[in-house]
Short mmCIF file of C-alpha atoms in Angstrom, two decimals:
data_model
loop_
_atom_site.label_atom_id
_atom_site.label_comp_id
_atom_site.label_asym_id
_atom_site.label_seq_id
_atom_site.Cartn_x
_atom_site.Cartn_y
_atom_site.Cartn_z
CA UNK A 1 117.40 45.26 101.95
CA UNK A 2 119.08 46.58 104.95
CA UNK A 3 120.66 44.57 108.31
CA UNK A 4 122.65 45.08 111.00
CA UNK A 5 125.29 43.19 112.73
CA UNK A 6 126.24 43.42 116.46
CA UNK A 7 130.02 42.07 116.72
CA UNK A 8 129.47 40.49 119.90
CA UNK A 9 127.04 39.53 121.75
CA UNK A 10 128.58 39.97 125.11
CA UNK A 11 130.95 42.79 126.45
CA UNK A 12 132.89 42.81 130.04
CA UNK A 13 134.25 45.65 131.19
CA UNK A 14 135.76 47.05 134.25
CA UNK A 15 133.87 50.17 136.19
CA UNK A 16 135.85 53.02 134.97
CA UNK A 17 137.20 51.28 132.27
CA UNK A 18 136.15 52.98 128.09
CA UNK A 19 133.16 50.72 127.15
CA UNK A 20 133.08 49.89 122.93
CA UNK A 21 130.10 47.90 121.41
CA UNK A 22 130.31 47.26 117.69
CA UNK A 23 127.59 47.93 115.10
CA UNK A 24 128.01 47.17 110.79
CA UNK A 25 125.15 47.84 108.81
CA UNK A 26 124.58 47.09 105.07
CA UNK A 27 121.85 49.27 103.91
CA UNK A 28 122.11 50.81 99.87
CA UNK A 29 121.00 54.59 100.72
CA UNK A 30 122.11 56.55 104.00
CA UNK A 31 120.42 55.00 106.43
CA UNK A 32 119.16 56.01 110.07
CA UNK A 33 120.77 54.10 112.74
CA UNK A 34 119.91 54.25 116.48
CA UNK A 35 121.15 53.00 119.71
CA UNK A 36 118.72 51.56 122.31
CA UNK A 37 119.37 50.31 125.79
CA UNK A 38 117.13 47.78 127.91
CA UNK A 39 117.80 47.34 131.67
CA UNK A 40 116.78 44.65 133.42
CA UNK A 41 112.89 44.40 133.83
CA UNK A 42 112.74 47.43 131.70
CA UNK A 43 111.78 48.90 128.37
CA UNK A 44 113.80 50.03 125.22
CA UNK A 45 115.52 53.34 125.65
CA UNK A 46 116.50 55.43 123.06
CA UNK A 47 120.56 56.82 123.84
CA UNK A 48 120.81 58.21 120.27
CA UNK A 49 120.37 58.62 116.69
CA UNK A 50 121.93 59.23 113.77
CA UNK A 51 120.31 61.35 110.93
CA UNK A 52 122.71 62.38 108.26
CA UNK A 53 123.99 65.51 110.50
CA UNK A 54 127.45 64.92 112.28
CA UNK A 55 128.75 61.69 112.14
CA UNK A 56 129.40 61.97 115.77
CA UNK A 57 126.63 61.44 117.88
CA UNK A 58 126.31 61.92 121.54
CA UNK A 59 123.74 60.04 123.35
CA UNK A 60 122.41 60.01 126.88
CA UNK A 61 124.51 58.85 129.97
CA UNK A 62 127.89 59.90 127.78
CA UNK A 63 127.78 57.46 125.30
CA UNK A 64 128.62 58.69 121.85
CA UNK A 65 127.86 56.94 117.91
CA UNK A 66 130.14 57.82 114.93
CA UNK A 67 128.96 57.03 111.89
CA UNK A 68 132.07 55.75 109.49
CA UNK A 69 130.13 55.32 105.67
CA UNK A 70 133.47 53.74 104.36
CA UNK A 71 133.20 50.98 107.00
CA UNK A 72 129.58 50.61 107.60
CA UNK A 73 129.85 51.05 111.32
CA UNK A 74 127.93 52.76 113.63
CA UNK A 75 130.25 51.55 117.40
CA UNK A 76 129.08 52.79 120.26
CA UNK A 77 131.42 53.86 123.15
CA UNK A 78 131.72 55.81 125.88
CA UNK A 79 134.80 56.82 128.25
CA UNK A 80 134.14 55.41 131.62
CA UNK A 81 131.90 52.31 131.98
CA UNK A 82 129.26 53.13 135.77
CA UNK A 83 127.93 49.61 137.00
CA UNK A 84 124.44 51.39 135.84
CA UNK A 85 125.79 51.01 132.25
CA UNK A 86 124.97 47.34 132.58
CA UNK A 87 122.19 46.31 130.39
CA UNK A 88 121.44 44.79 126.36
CA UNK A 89 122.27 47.52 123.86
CA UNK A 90 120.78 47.25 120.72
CA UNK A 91 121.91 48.62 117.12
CA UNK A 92 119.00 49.42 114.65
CA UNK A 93 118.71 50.91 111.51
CA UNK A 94 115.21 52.27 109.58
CA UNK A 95 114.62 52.19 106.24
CA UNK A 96 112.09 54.96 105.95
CA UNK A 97 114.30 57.57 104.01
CA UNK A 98 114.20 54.82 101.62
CA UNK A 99 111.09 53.18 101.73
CA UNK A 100 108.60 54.92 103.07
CA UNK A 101 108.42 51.47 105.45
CA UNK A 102 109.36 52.15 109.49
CA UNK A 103 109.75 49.05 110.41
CA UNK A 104 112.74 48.60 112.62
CA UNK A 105 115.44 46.30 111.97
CA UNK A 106 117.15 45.49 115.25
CA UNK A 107 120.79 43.57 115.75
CA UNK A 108 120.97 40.81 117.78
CA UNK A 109 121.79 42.83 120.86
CA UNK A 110 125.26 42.67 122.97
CA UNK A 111 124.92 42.52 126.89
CA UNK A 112 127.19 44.78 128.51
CA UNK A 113 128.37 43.31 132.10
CA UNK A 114 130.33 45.80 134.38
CA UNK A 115 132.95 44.66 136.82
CA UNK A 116 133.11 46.03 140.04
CA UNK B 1 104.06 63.43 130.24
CA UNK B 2 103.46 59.66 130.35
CA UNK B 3 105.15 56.64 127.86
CA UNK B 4 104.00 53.93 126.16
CA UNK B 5 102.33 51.92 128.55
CA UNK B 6 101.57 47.75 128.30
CA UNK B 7 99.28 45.78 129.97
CA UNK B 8 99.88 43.06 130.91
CA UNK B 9 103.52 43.03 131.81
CA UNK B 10 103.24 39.02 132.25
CA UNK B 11 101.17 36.71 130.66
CA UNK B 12 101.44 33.16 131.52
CA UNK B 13 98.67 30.92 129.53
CA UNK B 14 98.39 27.40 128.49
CA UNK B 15 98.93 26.45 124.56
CA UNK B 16 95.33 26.90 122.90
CA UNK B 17 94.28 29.44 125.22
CA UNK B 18 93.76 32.79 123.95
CA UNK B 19 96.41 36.14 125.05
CA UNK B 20 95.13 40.19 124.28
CA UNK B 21 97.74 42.14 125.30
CA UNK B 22 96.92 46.12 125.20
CA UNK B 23 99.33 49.41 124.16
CA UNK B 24 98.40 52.95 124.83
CA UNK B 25 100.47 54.79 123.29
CA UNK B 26 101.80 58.17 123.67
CA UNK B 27 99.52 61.10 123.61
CA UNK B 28 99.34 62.45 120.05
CA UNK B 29 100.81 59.52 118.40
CA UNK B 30 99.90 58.44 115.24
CA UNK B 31 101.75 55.79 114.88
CA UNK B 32 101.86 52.63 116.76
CA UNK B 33 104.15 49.63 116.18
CA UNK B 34 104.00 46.16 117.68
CA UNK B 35 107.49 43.99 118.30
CA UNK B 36 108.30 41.01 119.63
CA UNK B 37 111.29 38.88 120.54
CA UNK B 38 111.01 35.67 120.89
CA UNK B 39 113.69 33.74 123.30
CA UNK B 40 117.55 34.14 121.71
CA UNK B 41 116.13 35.40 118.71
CA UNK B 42 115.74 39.12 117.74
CA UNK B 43 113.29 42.08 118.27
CA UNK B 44 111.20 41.83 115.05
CA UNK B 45 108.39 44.22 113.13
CA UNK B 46 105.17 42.92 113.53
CA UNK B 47 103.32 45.70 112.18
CA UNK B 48 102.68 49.43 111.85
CA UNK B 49 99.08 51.33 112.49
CA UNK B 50 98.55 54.91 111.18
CA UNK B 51 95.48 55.66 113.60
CA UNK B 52 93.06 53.37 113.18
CA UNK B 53 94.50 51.66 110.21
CA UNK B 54 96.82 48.97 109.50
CA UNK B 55 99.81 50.37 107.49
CA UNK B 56 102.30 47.52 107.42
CA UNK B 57 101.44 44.39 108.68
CA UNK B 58 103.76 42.44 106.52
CA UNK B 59 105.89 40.81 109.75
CA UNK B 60 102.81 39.60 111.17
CA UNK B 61 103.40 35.44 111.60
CA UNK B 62 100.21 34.21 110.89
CA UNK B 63 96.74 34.66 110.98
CA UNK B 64 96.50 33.20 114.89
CA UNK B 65 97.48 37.31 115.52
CA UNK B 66 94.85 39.89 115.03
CA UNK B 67 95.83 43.56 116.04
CA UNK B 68 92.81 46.09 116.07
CA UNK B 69 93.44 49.63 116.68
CA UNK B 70 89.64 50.89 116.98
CA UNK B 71 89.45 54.85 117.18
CA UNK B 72 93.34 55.35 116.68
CA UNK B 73 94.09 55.23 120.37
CA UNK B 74 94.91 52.22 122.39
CA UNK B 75 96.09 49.16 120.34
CA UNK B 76 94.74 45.13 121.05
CA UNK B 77 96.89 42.24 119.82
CA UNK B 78 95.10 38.89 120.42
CA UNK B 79 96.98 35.55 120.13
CA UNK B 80 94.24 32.65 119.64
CA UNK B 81 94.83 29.95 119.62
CA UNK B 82 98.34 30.18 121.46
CA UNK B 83 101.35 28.30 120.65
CA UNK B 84 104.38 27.28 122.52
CA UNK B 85 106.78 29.08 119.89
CA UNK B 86 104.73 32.25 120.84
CA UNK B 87 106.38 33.09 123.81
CA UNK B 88 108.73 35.65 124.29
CA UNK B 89 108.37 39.49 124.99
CA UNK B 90 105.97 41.77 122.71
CA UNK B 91 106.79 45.38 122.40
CA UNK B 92 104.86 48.61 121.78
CA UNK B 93 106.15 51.38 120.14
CA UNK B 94 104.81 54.72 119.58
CA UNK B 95 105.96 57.51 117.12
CA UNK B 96 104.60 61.19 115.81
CA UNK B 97 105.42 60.02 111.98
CA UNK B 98 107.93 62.70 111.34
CA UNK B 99 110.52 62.07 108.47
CA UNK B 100 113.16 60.95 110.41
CA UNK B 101 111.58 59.71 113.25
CA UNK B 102 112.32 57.96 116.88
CA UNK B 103 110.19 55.45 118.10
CA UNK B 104 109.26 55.27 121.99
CA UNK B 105 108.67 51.77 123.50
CA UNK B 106 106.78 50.40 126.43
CA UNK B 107 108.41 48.06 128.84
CA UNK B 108 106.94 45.44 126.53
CA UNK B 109 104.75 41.96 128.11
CA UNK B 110 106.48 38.67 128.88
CA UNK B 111 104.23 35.71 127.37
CA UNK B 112 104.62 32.46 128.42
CA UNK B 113 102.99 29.71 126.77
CA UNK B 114 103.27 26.35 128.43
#
């Protein structure tokens, strides 16, 4: 079985400011993990993936992913927080190299709110 | 070239009534996915078409949900009757079905069940 576990469920940062949502996953094979962002009124947006390449993944809009095996985590930061970066980011994991299955298993979701 | 698109992007319907709520997904996608999130809860799997047919539909709720994917194109999933825990936002997703794949979602449709 697989899960993931978003550390907090809401983030304030200052614009300018290095932005750092949390992500642990238990999963018993090397899993895919992704990051997805929803705006306001929007859709889910894929800022990156992981796929057993480089740990270190860089994403859209300069966010970045490292993958850390020894801690199950799979953060997601990025330098300097824009008041566009406000939105619900989402950690998710598939079990498909696994399985076979591709059904998504999403984290709670942390809402990122950036202060003027 | 265009997303996953969702129609409608609001529902609002009285409990009993019945919902369809329709995915197109991307061009040349065989896989479609249905999601939904239900209020302060998670995004969960609903289930998982391979064209026309119904690969994984173990996250359906119950059998008030019927998803039809005729001619491995646009998706349907109906809601009848509706129920006030029903509400929340239901997501499409679209994928090609390679090995380590990414899913695309539409901008998903609000249902509100009063």
């Amino acid at each position: 079985a697989q899960s993931v576990t978003q550390l907090d469920s809401h983030v304030s940062v200052s614009e300018g400011t290095p932005v750092l949502l949390r992500c642990n996953y238990s999963s018993s094979y090397s899993p895919s993990l992704f990051w997805y962002v929803q705006h306001p009124n929007k859709g889910l947006q894929l800022l990156l993936k992981y796929t057993s390449a480089a740990t270190l993944v860089k994403g859209i809009n300069g966010f970045e992913a490292e993958f850390k095996k020894s801690e199950t985590s799979f953060h997601l930061t990025k330098p300097s927080a824009h008041m566009s970066d406000a939105a619900e980011y989402f950690c998710v994991v598939s079990p498909f190299q696994d399985t076979g299955r591709r059904a998504l298993t999403f984290g709670s979701g942390t809402r990122l709110q950036v202060q003027p | 070239e265009a997303g996953v698109t969702q129609f409608p992007s609001h529902s609002v319907i009285e409990k009993g009534q019945t919902v369809t709520l329709r995915c197109d997904p991307i061009s040349g996608h065989d896989n479609l996915y249905w999601y939904r999130r239900v209020m302060g809860k998670e995004i969960k799997f609903l289930l998982h078409f391979v064209k026309e047919s119904k690969q994984d539909e173990s996250g359906m709720p119950n059998n008030r949900f019927l998803a039809e994917r005729t001619g491995g194109t646009y998706s349907t999933l109906k809601v009848q009757p509706a129920e006030l825990e029903d509400s929340g936002v239901y997501f499409c997703a679209s994928s090609q079905g390679a090995v380590v794949e990414t899913q695309y979602f539409g901008p998903g449709t609000r249902l509100l069940v009063l």
